[in-house]
């Protein structure tokens, strides 16, 4: 990782598993990009692409080839990397049967920091596949941002760029999931919607969502935060019930520890994006009431 960071090898639009980066930074970058396009009075579209079991489909042969041809690793280092994947076998056992043992040729062993770094390198050149748009990744979470002067141009460019990205995934043994891939349109003003657009992945039309989950944050077509606040409240409600029960059994010191362990993380996640210094903001009132319930429990 020191080698990759020191030589600026990792794509600047990859935000996972690298120093001084986070989901919050990824979200801030994506939202700022969309807001810039909206302020320029151009319709903008975000496509959120879901990959099916991305870590399990990676080809060892293609990964080693990328490490040999795209990165400045020494031969001993490459030999070490190859040994990481060699002689791995697996078989399936059930109560009454056992399959033959076979060599594993695809998939990165999960649970190691080396595995996550390999994944970053495997898709590192994804940024070059979409010349007329911007692609942002957090590991395998992929967001494509497209803008155009008209809705007709937006649909045409979006489908072309999406096709480029899908072809890239297929070439690299990655499998896009059309049923979980969706998009959101961001209009310069709410009343500017004039027509619908249609986008496809592998011949299947993907759905437009006015709000969708992105890295734990609820991205709305208005770029407001009501859905995020609602989602936080939904996560806090079972925690509040547990705290109310625990309050009958635990002293105040332990209750505070439980609050900061179970409730507080939900309240501060991505707060630099959805938070405000105006406690009277309407969208915050349900969360303020819920926060009081959780702290009073």
PDB file of C-alpha atoms in Angstrom:
ATOM      1  CA  UNK A   1       0.000   0.000   0.000  1.00  0.00           C
ATOM      2  CA  UNK A   2       2.927   2.350   0.669  1.00  0.00           C
ATOM      3  CA  UNK A   3       4.137   1.663  -2.874  1.00  0.00           C
ATOM      4  CA  UNK A   4       0.677   2.252  -4.369  1.00  0.00           C
ATOM      5  CA  UNK A   5       0.008   5.470  -2.444  1.00  0.00           C
ATOM      6  CA  UNK A   6       3.543   6.818  -2.798  1.00  0.00           C
ATOM      7  CA  UNK A   7       3.407   6.510  -6.581  1.00  0.00           C
ATOM      8  CA  UNK A   8      -0.264   7.595  -6.955  1.00  0.00           C
ATOM      9  CA  UNK A   9      -1.144   4.278  -8.562  1.00  0.00           C
ATOM     10  CA  UNK A  10      -4.631   3.806  -7.109  1.00  0.00           C
ATOM     11  CA  UNK A  11      -7.366   5.517  -9.113  1.00  0.00           C
ATOM     12  CA  UNK A  12      -8.343   8.894  -7.578  1.00  0.00           C
ATOM     13  CA  UNK A  13     -12.017   7.905  -7.835  1.00  0.00           C
ATOM     14  CA  UNK A  14     -11.573   4.778  -5.688  1.00  0.00           C
ATOM     15  CA  UNK A  15     -12.374   5.549  -2.045  1.00  0.00           C
ATOM     16  CA  UNK A  16     -12.159   2.139  -0.343  1.00  0.00           C
ATOM     17  CA  UNK A  17      -9.312   0.561   1.643  1.00  0.00           C
ATOM     18  CA  UNK A  18      -6.892   3.431   1.280  1.00  0.00           C
ATOM     19  CA  UNK A  19      -5.479   6.022   3.697  1.00  0.00           C
ATOM     20  CA  UNK A  20      -7.360   9.265   4.371  1.00  0.00           C
ATOM     21  CA  UNK A  21     -10.525   8.070   2.665  1.00  0.00           C
ATOM     22  CA  UNK A  22     -13.998   6.924   3.738  1.00  0.00           C
ATOM     23  CA  UNK A  23     -17.569   6.392   2.613  1.00  0.00           C
ATOM     24  CA  UNK A  24     -18.326   9.941   3.771  1.00  0.00           C
ATOM     25  CA  UNK A  25     -15.633  11.381   1.501  1.00  0.00           C
ATOM     26  CA  UNK A  26     -16.956   9.322  -1.403  1.00  0.00           C
ATOM     27  CA  UNK A  27     -20.499  10.569  -0.790  1.00  0.00           C
ATOM     28  CA  UNK A  28     -19.378  14.182  -0.431  1.00  0.00           C
ATOM     29  CA  UNK A  29     -17.504  13.974  -3.739  1.00  0.00           C
ATOM     30  CA  UNK A  30     -20.473  12.452  -5.585  1.00  0.00           C
ATOM     31  CA  UNK A  31     -22.990  14.911  -4.121  1.00  0.00           C
ATOM     32  CA  UNK A  32     -20.733  17.896  -4.860  1.00  0.00           C
ATOM     33  CA  UNK A  33     -20.428  16.720  -8.469  1.00  0.00           C
ATOM     34  CA  UNK A  34     -24.206  16.461  -8.841  1.00  0.00           C
ATOM     35  CA  UNK A  35     -24.801  19.858  -7.186  1.00  0.00           C
ATOM     36  CA  UNK A  36     -22.280  21.461  -9.529  1.00  0.00           C
ATOM     37  CA  UNK A  37     -24.171  20.115 -12.541  1.00  0.00           C
ATOM     38  CA  UNK A  38     -27.505  21.237 -11.088  1.00  0.00           C
ATOM     39  CA  UNK A  39     -26.174  24.744 -10.520  1.00  0.00           C
ATOM     40  CA  UNK A  40     -25.125  24.718 -14.167  1.00  0.00           C
ATOM     41  CA  UNK A  41     -28.789  24.148 -15.087  1.00  0.00           C
ATOM     42  CA  UNK A  42     -28.169  20.793 -16.768  1.00  0.00           C
ATOM     43  CA  UNK A  43     -30.050  17.552 -16.045  1.00  0.00           C
ATOM     44  CA  UNK A  44     -27.840  14.955 -14.385  1.00  0.00           C
ATOM     45  CA  UNK A  45     -28.207  11.232 -13.897  1.00  0.00           C
ATOM     46  CA  UNK A  46     -26.593   8.858 -11.392  1.00  0.00           C
ATOM     47  CA  UNK A  47     -26.535   5.126 -12.100  1.00  0.00           C
ATOM     48  CA  UNK A  48     -25.860   2.845  -9.133  1.00  0.00           C
ATOM     49  CA  UNK A  49     -24.464  -0.454 -10.430  1.00  0.00           C
ATOM     50  CA  UNK A  50     -24.687  -3.592  -8.337  1.00  0.00           C
ATOM     51  CA  UNK A  51     -22.239  -6.453  -8.904  1.00  0.00           C
ATOM     52  CA  UNK A  52     -23.096 -10.006  -7.906  1.00  0.00           C
ATOM     53  CA  UNK A  53     -20.484 -11.479  -5.537  1.00  0.00           C
ATOM     54  CA  UNK A  54     -17.704  -9.396  -7.059  1.00  0.00           C
ATOM     55  CA  UNK A  55     -14.914 -10.838  -4.901  1.00  0.00           C
ATOM     56  CA  UNK A  56     -15.864 -14.409  -5.817  1.00  0.00           C
ATOM     57  CA  UNK A  57     -15.775 -13.988  -9.599  1.00  0.00           C
ATOM     58  CA  UNK A  58     -12.318 -12.470 -10.035  1.00  0.00           C
ATOM     59  CA  UNK A  59     -10.104 -14.522 -12.337  1.00  0.00           C
ATOM     60  CA  UNK A  60      -6.711 -15.385 -10.823  1.00  0.00           C
ATOM     61  CA  UNK A  61      -5.184 -15.506 -14.299  1.00  0.00           C
ATOM     62  CA  UNK A  62      -6.475 -12.049 -15.242  1.00  0.00           C
ATOM     63  CA  UNK A  63      -5.456 -10.574 -11.898  1.00  0.00           C
ATOM     64  CA  UNK A  64      -1.883 -11.866 -12.196  1.00  0.00           C
ATOM     65  CA  UNK A  65      -1.732 -10.571 -15.776  1.00  0.00           C
ATOM     66  CA  UNK A  66      -2.805  -7.110 -14.566  1.00  0.00           C
ATOM     67  CA  UNK A  67      -0.197  -7.167 -11.796  1.00  0.00           C
ATOM     68  CA  UNK A  68       2.481  -8.086 -14.359  1.00  0.00           C
ATOM     69  CA  UNK A  69       1.551  -5.580 -17.074  1.00  0.00           C
ATOM     70  CA  UNK A  70      -0.085  -2.583 -15.377  1.00  0.00           C
ATOM     71  CA  UNK A  71       1.929  -2.109 -12.164  1.00  0.00           C
ATOM     72  CA  UNK A  72       5.605  -1.684 -11.401  1.00  0.00           C
ATOM     73  CA  UNK A  73       6.104  -4.711  -9.131  1.00  0.00           C
ATOM     74  CA  UNK A  74       9.430  -6.555  -9.037  1.00  0.00           C
ATOM     75  CA  UNK A  75       9.620 -10.228 -10.155  1.00  0.00           C
ATOM     76  CA  UNK A  76      10.058 -11.494  -6.554  1.00  0.00           C
ATOM     77  CA  UNK A  77       6.959  -9.551  -5.511  1.00  0.00           C
ATOM     78  CA  UNK A  78       4.963 -11.016  -8.400  1.00  0.00           C
ATOM     79  CA  UNK A  79       6.125 -14.493  -7.430  1.00  0.00           C
ATOM     80  CA  UNK A  80       4.917 -13.832  -3.890  1.00  0.00           C
ATOM     81  CA  UNK A  81       1.538 -12.680  -5.199  1.00  0.00           C
ATOM     82  CA  UNK A  82       1.215 -15.781  -7.383  1.00  0.00           C
ATOM     83  CA  UNK A  83       1.954 -18.035  -4.428  1.00  0.00           C
ATOM     84  CA  UNK A  84      -0.940 -16.408  -2.567  1.00  0.00           C
ATOM     85  CA  UNK A  85      -3.371 -17.995  -5.039  1.00  0.00           C
ATOM     86  CA  UNK A  86      -1.609 -21.266  -5.843  1.00  0.00           C
ATOM     87  CA  UNK A  87      -2.575 -24.677  -4.435  1.00  0.00           C
ATOM     88  CA  UNK A  88      -5.906 -23.546  -3.049  1.00  0.00           C
ATOM     89  CA  UNK A  89      -8.484 -26.347  -3.162  1.00  0.00           C
ATOM     90  CA  UNK A  90     -12.060 -26.748  -2.115  1.00  0.00           C
ATOM     91  CA  UNK A  91     -14.760 -29.393  -1.897  1.00  0.00           C
ATOM     92  CA  UNK A  92     -18.377 -29.334  -0.776  1.00  0.00           C
ATOM     93  CA  UNK A  93     -19.522 -31.509   2.112  1.00  0.00           C
ATOM     94  CA  UNK A  94     -23.128 -32.288   3.031  1.00  0.00           C
ATOM     95  CA  UNK A  95     -24.522 -34.747   5.531  1.00  0.00           C
ATOM     96  CA  UNK A  96     -24.615 -37.564   2.977  1.00  0.00           C
ATOM     97  CA  UNK A  97     -22.212 -36.575   0.218  1.00  0.00           C
ATOM     98  CA  UNK A  98     -18.889 -35.011  -0.619  1.00  0.00           C
ATOM     99  CA  UNK A  99     -17.823 -33.478  -3.918  1.00  0.00           C
ATOM    100  CA  UNK A 100     -14.495 -33.956  -5.639  1.00  0.00           C
ATOM    101  CA  UNK A 101     -11.727 -31.619  -4.549  1.00  0.00           C
ATOM    102  CA  UNK A 102     -10.984 -29.016  -7.205  1.00  0.00           C
ATOM    103  CA  UNK A 103      -8.458 -26.226  -7.663  1.00  0.00           C
ATOM    104  CA  UNK A 104      -9.811 -22.729  -7.034  1.00  0.00           C
ATOM    105  CA  UNK A 105      -9.240 -20.569 -10.123  1.00  0.00           C
ATOM    106  CA  UNK A 106     -11.522 -17.634  -9.296  1.00  0.00           C
ATOM    107  CA  UNK A 107     -12.216 -15.480  -6.287  1.00  0.00           C
ATOM    108  CA  UNK A 108     -10.090 -13.566  -3.805  1.00  0.00           C
ATOM    109  CA  UNK A 109      -9.730 -15.100  -0.323  1.00  0.00           C
ATOM    110  CA  UNK A 110     -11.602 -12.699   1.953  1.00  0.00           C
ATOM    111  CA  UNK A 111     -10.562 -11.686   5.423  1.00  0.00           C
ATOM    112  CA  UNK A 112      -7.124 -10.333   4.526  1.00  0.00           C
ATOM    113  CA  UNK A 113      -6.025  -6.759   3.822  1.00  0.00           C
ATOM    114  CA  UNK A 114      -4.030  -8.137   0.901  1.00  0.00           C
ATOM    115  CA  UNK A 115      -7.267  -9.375  -0.677  1.00  0.00           C
ATOM    116  CA  UNK A 116      -8.919  -5.960  -0.586  1.00  0.00           C
ATOM    117  CA  UNK A 117      -5.834  -4.363  -2.115  1.00  0.00           C
ATOM    118  CA  UNK A 118      -5.878  -6.935  -4.913  1.00  0.00           C
ATOM    119  CA  UNK A 119      -9.479  -6.001  -5.659  1.00  0.00           C
ATOM    120  CA  UNK A 120      -8.586  -2.305  -5.942  1.00  0.00           C
ATOM    121  CA  UNK A 121      -5.837  -3.169  -8.408  1.00  0.00           C
ATOM    122  CA  UNK A 122      -8.102  -5.496 -10.374  1.00  0.00           C
ATOM    123  CA  UNK A 123     -10.558  -2.695 -11.221  1.00  0.00           C
ATOM    124  CA  UNK A 124      -8.068   0.170 -11.048  1.00  0.00           C
ATOM    125  CA  UNK A 125      -8.398   1.040 -14.750  1.00  0.00           C
ATOM    126  CA  UNK A 126     -12.195   1.299 -14.630  1.00  0.00           C
ATOM    127  CA  UNK A 127     -11.850   5.094 -14.756  1.00  0.00           C
ATOM    128  CA  UNK A 128     -10.716   4.889 -18.393  1.00  0.00           C
ATOM    129  CA  UNK A 129     -13.817   3.045 -19.633  1.00  0.00           C
ATOM    130  CA  UNK A 130     -16.244   5.995 -19.575  1.00  0.00           C
ATOM    131  CA  UNK A 131     -14.820   9.015 -21.449  1.00  0.00           C
ATOM    132  CA  UNK A 132     -18.034  11.069 -21.379  1.00  0.00           C
ATOM    133  CA  UNK A 133     -18.949  10.645 -17.699  1.00  0.00           C
ATOM    134  CA  UNK A 134     -17.453  10.119 -14.261  1.00  0.00           C
ATOM    135  CA  UNK A 135     -17.282   6.822 -12.402  1.00  0.00           C
ATOM    136  CA  UNK A 136     -16.805   6.622  -8.630  1.00  0.00           C
ATOM    137  CA  UNK A 137     -16.109   3.403  -6.752  1.00  0.00           C
ATOM    138  CA  UNK A 138     -16.002   2.266  -3.166  1.00  0.00           C
ATOM    139  CA  UNK A 139     -14.630  -1.258  -3.587  1.00  0.00           C
ATOM    140  CA  UNK A 140     -17.315  -2.845  -5.824  1.00  0.00           C
ATOM    141  CA  UNK A 141     -19.958  -0.144  -5.221  1.00  0.00           C
ATOM    142  CA  UNK A 142     -19.979   1.707  -8.523  1.00  0.00           C
ATOM    143  CA  UNK A 143     -21.675   5.041  -9.255  1.00  0.00           C
ATOM    144  CA  UNK A 144     -21.773   6.554 -12.738  1.00  0.00           C
ATOM    145  CA  UNK A 145     -22.498  10.304 -13.051  1.00  0.00           C
ATOM    146  CA  UNK A 146     -23.645  11.651 -16.447  1.00  0.00           C
ATOM    147  CA  UNK A 147     -24.843  15.097 -17.493  1.00  0.00           C
ATOM    148  CA  UNK A 148     -26.074  16.589 -20.777  1.00  0.00           C
ATOM    149  CA  UNK A 149     -27.827  19.670 -22.139  1.00  0.00           C
ATOM    150  CA  UNK A 150     -31.114  17.888 -22.878  1.00  0.00           C
ATOM    151  CA  UNK A 151     -32.967  14.824 -21.638  1.00  0.00           C
ATOM    152  CA  UNK A 152     -32.636  13.200 -25.049  1.00  0.00           C
ATOM    153  CA  UNK A 153     -28.860  13.638 -24.991  1.00  0.00           C
ATOM    154  CA  UNK A 154     -28.762  12.478 -21.379  1.00  0.00           C
ATOM    155  CA  UNK A 155     -30.469   9.191 -22.249  1.00  0.00           C
ATOM    156  CA  UNK A 156     -28.222   8.596 -25.256  1.00  0.00           C
ATOM    157  CA  UNK A 157     -24.963   9.316 -23.423  1.00  0.00           C
ATOM    158  CA  UNK A 158     -26.036   7.423 -20.305  1.00  0.00           C
ATOM    159  CA  UNK A 159     -26.842   4.239 -22.240  1.00  0.00           C
ATOM    160  CA  UNK A 160     -23.580   4.464 -24.188  1.00  0.00           C
ATOM    161  CA  UNK A 161     -21.482   4.975 -21.050  1.00  0.00           C
ATOM    162  CA  UNK A 162     -23.407   2.267 -19.204  1.00  0.00           C
ATOM    163  CA  UNK A 163     -22.730  -0.138 -22.077  1.00  0.00           C
ATOM    164  CA  UNK A 164     -19.005   0.671 -21.893  1.00  0.00           C
ATOM    165  CA  UNK A 165     -19.005  -0.050 -18.176  1.00  0.00           C
ATOM    166  CA  UNK A 166     -20.960  -3.304 -18.522  1.00  0.00           C
ATOM    167  CA  UNK A 167     -18.569  -4.516 -21.230  1.00  0.00           C
ATOM    168  CA  UNK A 168     -15.652  -3.703 -18.925  1.00  0.00           C
ATOM    169  CA  UNK A 169     -17.216  -5.760 -16.139  1.00  0.00           C
ATOM    170  CA  UNK A 170     -17.837  -8.707 -18.459  1.00  0.00           C
ATOM    171  CA  UNK A 171     -14.237  -8.636 -19.740  1.00  0.00           C
ATOM    172  CA  UNK A 172     -13.083  -8.872 -16.145  1.00  0.00           C
ATOM    173  CA  UNK A 173     -15.432 -11.665 -15.060  1.00  0.00           C
ATOM    174  CA  UNK A 174     -17.551  -9.283 -12.981  1.00  0.00           C
ATOM    175  CA  UNK A 175     -21.314  -9.784 -13.127  1.00  0.00           C
ATOM    176  CA  UNK A 176     -23.680  -6.762 -13.093  1.00  0.00           C
ATOM    177  CA  UNK A 177     -27.051  -7.424 -11.494  1.00  0.00           C
ATOM    178  CA  UNK A 178     -29.795  -5.605 -13.478  1.00  0.00           C
ATOM    179  CA  UNK A 179     -32.475  -6.172 -10.815  1.00  0.00           C
ATOM    180  CA  UNK A 180     -30.427  -4.316  -8.184  1.00  0.00           C
ATOM    181  CA  UNK A 181     -28.992  -1.691 -10.524  1.00  0.00           C
ATOM    182  CA  UNK A 182     -31.004   1.540 -10.645  1.00  0.00           C
ATOM    183  CA  UNK A 183     -30.684   5.222 -11.412  1.00  0.00           C
ATOM    184  CA  UNK A 184     -31.814   8.648 -10.197  1.00  0.00           C
ATOM    185  CA  UNK A 185     -32.356  11.783 -12.275  1.00  0.00           C
ATOM    186  CA  UNK A 186     -31.434  15.153 -10.774  1.00  0.00           C
ATOM    187  CA  UNK A 187     -33.212  18.084 -12.427  1.00  0.00           C
ATOM    188  CA  UNK A 188     -32.050  21.715 -12.234  1.00  0.00           C
ATOM    189  CA  UNK A 189     -35.477  22.562 -10.776  1.00  0.00           C
ATOM    190  CA  UNK A 190     -38.284  20.212  -9.640  1.00  0.00           C
ATOM    191  CA  UNK A 191     -40.644  21.340 -12.425  1.00  0.00           C
ATOM    192  CA  UNK A 192     -38.182  20.701 -15.265  1.00  0.00           C
ATOM    193  CA  UNK A 193     -39.082  17.058 -15.772  1.00  0.00           C
ATOM    194  CA  UNK A 194     -40.341  16.785 -19.338  1.00  0.00           C
ATOM    195  CA  UNK A 195     -39.860  13.157 -20.328  1.00  0.00           C
ATOM    196  CA  UNK A 196     -38.929   9.735 -19.035  1.00  0.00           C
ATOM    197  CA  UNK A 197     -35.774   7.939 -20.054  1.00  0.00           C
ATOM    198  CA  UNK A 198     -35.130   4.223 -20.390  1.00  0.00           C
ATOM    199  CA  UNK A 199     -31.856   2.449 -19.659  1.00  0.00           C
ATOM    200  CA  UNK A 200     -30.952  -1.215 -19.997  1.00  0.00           C
ATOM    201  CA  UNK A 201     -28.376  -3.651 -18.623  1.00  0.00           C
ATOM    202  CA  UNK A 202     -27.966  -6.867 -20.604  1.00  0.00           C
ATOM    203  CA  UNK A 203     -31.287  -6.236 -22.356  1.00  0.00           C
ATOM    204  CA  UNK A 204     -33.184  -5.716 -19.090  1.00  0.00           C
ATOM    205  CA  UNK A 205     -34.562  -2.293 -18.274  1.00  0.00           C
ATOM    206  CA  UNK A 206     -33.338  -0.895 -14.977  1.00  0.00           C
ATOM    207  CA  UNK A 207     -35.588   1.045 -12.628  1.00  0.00           C
ATOM    208  CA  UNK A 208     -35.587   4.745 -11.815  1.00  0.00           C
ATOM    209  CA  UNK A 209     -35.652   5.472  -8.088  1.00  0.00           C
ATOM    210  CA  UNK A 210     -36.350   8.879  -6.606  1.00  0.00           C
ATOM    211  CA  UNK A 211     -34.278   7.809  -3.616  1.00  0.00           C
ATOM    212  CA  UNK A 212     -31.869   4.908  -3.193  1.00  0.00           C
ATOM    213  CA  UNK A 213     -29.298   3.666  -0.708  1.00  0.00           C
ATOM    214  CA  UNK A 214     -25.703   4.569  -1.511  1.00  0.00           C
ATOM    215  CA  UNK A 215     -22.975   3.572   0.958  1.00  0.00           C
ATOM    216  CA  UNK A 216     -25.510   3.654   3.780  1.00  0.00           C
ATOM    217  CA  UNK A 217     -26.825   7.104   2.837  1.00  0.00           C
ATOM    218  CA  UNK A 218     -30.242   7.639   1.253  1.00  0.00           C
ATOM    219  CA  UNK A 219     -29.613   9.573  -1.946  1.00  0.00           C
ATOM    220  CA  UNK A 220     -32.706  11.610  -2.957  1.00  0.00           C
ATOM    221  CA  UNK A 221     -33.377  13.199  -6.333  1.00  0.00           C
ATOM    222  CA  UNK A 222     -33.886  16.503  -4.478  1.00  0.00           C
ATOM    223  CA  UNK A 223     -30.540  16.134  -2.660  1.00  0.00           C
ATOM    224  CA  UNK A 224     -32.422  16.666   0.603  1.00  0.00           C
ATOM    225  CA  UNK A 225     -32.158  14.438   3.653  1.00  0.00           C
ATOM    226  CA  UNK A 226     -35.628  13.381   4.801  1.00  0.00           C
ATOM    227  CA  UNK A 227     -35.119   9.774   3.699  1.00  0.00           C
ATOM    228  CA  UNK A 228     -31.762   9.559   5.458  1.00  0.00           C
ATOM    229  CA  UNK A 229     -33.289  10.843   8.685  1.00  0.00           C
ATOM    230  CA  UNK A 230     -36.170   8.367   8.357  1.00  0.00           C
ATOM    231  CA  UNK A 231     -33.666   5.559   7.846  1.00  0.00           C
ATOM    232  CA  UNK A 232     -31.697   6.573  10.953  1.00  0.00           C
ATOM    233  CA  UNK A 233     -34.895   6.622  13.034  1.00  0.00           C
ATOM    234  CA  UNK A 234     -35.795   3.152  11.747  1.00  0.00           C
ATOM    235  CA  UNK A 235     -32.408   1.856  12.927  1.00  0.00           C
ATOM    236  CA  UNK A 236     -32.716   3.588  16.308  1.00  0.00           C
ATOM    237  CA  UNK A 237     -36.163   2.279  17.230  1.00  0.00           C
ATOM    238  CA  UNK A 238     -35.105  -1.298  18.156  1.00  0.00           C
ATOM    239  CA  UNK A 239     -32.081   0.138  19.994  1.00  0.00           C
ATOM    240  CA  UNK A 240     -34.370   2.358  22.076  1.00  0.00           C
ATOM    241  CA  UNK A 241     -36.491  -0.623  23.047  1.00  0.00           C
ATOM    242  CA  UNK A 242     -33.402  -2.489  24.230  1.00  0.00           C
ATOM    243  CA  UNK A 243     -32.170   0.525  26.194  1.00  0.00           C
ATOM    244  CA  UNK A 244     -35.524   0.907  27.917  1.00  0.00           C
ATOM    245  CA  UNK A 245     -35.368  -2.699  29.055  1.00  0.00           C
ATOM    246  CA  UNK A 246     -31.715  -2.434  30.075  1.00  0.00           C
ATOM    247  CA  UNK A 247     -32.453   0.729  32.072  1.00  0.00           C
ATOM    248  CA  UNK A 248     -34.285  -1.431  34.588  1.00  0.00           C
ATOM    249  CA  UNK A 249     -31.199  -3.583  35.129  1.00  0.00           C
ATOM    250  CA  UNK A 250     -28.083  -1.455  34.610  1.00  0.00           C
ATOM    251  CA  UNK A 251     -26.650   1.556  36.481  1.00  0.00           C
ATOM    252  CA  UNK A 252     -26.344   4.939  34.777  1.00  0.00           C
ATOM    253  CA  UNK A 253     -22.656   4.466  33.912  1.00  0.00           C
ATOM    254  CA  UNK A 254     -23.369   1.265  31.990  1.00  0.00           C
ATOM    255  CA  UNK A 255     -26.409   2.801  30.317  1.00  0.00           C
ATOM    256  CA  UNK A 256     -24.245   5.624  28.968  1.00  0.00           C
ATOM    257  CA  UNK A 257     -21.792   3.067  27.616  1.00  0.00           C
ATOM    258  CA  UNK A 258     -24.640   1.235  25.894  1.00  0.00           C
ATOM    259  CA  UNK A 259     -25.997   4.482  24.442  1.00  0.00           C
ATOM    260  CA  UNK A 260     -22.629   5.454  22.946  1.00  0.00           C
ATOM    261  CA  UNK A 261     -22.069   1.920  21.660  1.00  0.00           C
ATOM    262  CA  UNK A 262     -25.500   1.279  20.113  1.00  0.00           C
ATOM    263  CA  UNK A 263     -27.302   4.581  19.447  1.00  0.00           C
ATOM    264  CA  UNK A 264     -24.651   7.244  18.988  1.00  0.00           C
ATOM    265  CA  UNK A 265     -22.934   5.658  15.914  1.00  0.00           C
ATOM    266  CA  UNK A 266     -26.223   5.838  13.981  1.00  0.00           C
ATOM    267  CA  UNK A 267     -26.571   9.529  14.852  1.00  0.00           C
ATOM    268  CA  UNK A 268     -23.111  10.627  13.725  1.00  0.00           C
ATOM    269  CA  UNK A 269     -22.651   8.528  10.581  1.00  0.00           C
ATOM    270  CA  UNK A 270     -22.322  10.870   7.565  1.00  0.00           C
ATOM    271  CA  UNK A 271     -23.566  13.744   9.754  1.00  0.00           C
ATOM    272  CA  UNK A 272     -21.309  16.149   7.837  1.00  0.00           C
ATOM    273  CA  UNK A 273     -23.549  15.469   4.836  1.00  0.00           C
ATOM    274  CA  UNK A 274     -27.083  15.465   6.282  1.00  0.00           C
ATOM    275  CA  UNK A 275     -26.525  17.490   9.477  1.00  0.00           C
ATOM    276  CA  UNK A 276     -27.116  21.194  10.037  1.00  0.00           C
ATOM    277  CA  UNK A 277     -26.422  23.809  12.698  1.00  0.00           C
ATOM    278  CA  UNK A 278     -30.103  24.823  12.609  1.00  0.00           C
ATOM    279  CA  UNK A 279     -31.922  22.634  15.153  1.00  0.00           C
ATOM    280  CA  UNK A 280     -35.247  24.107  14.028  1.00  0.00           C
ATOM    281  CA  UNK A 281     -34.943  22.541  10.573  1.00  0.00           C
ATOM    282  CA  UNK A 282     -38.165  20.682   9.865  1.00  0.00           C
ATOM    283  CA  UNK A 283     -36.554  17.513   8.530  1.00  0.00           C
ATOM    284  CA  UNK A 284     -34.550  17.099  11.757  1.00  0.00           C
ATOM    285  CA  UNK A 285     -37.444  17.276  14.211  1.00  0.00           C
ATOM    286  CA  UNK A 286     -38.398  13.554  14.105  1.00  0.00           C
ATOM    287  CA  UNK A 287     -34.754  12.625  14.701  1.00  0.00           C
ATOM    288  CA  UNK A 288     -34.409  15.088  17.590  1.00  0.00           C
ATOM    289  CA  UNK A 289     -37.430  13.529  19.278  1.00  0.00           C
ATOM    290  CA  UNK A 290     -36.036  10.039  18.722  1.00  0.00           C
ATOM    291  CA  UNK A 291     -32.622  11.083  20.073  1.00  0.00           C
ATOM    292  CA  UNK A 292     -34.269  12.389  23.243  1.00  0.00           C
ATOM    293  CA  UNK A 293     -36.100   9.087  23.667  1.00  0.00           C
ATOM    294  CA  UNK A 294     -32.881   7.117  23.278  1.00  0.00           C
ATOM    295  CA  UNK A 295     -30.902   9.298  25.714  1.00  0.00           C
ATOM    296  CA  UNK A 296     -33.714   9.353  28.266  1.00  0.00           C
ATOM    297  CA  UNK A 297     -34.079   5.582  28.171  1.00  0.00           C
TER     298      UNK A 297
END
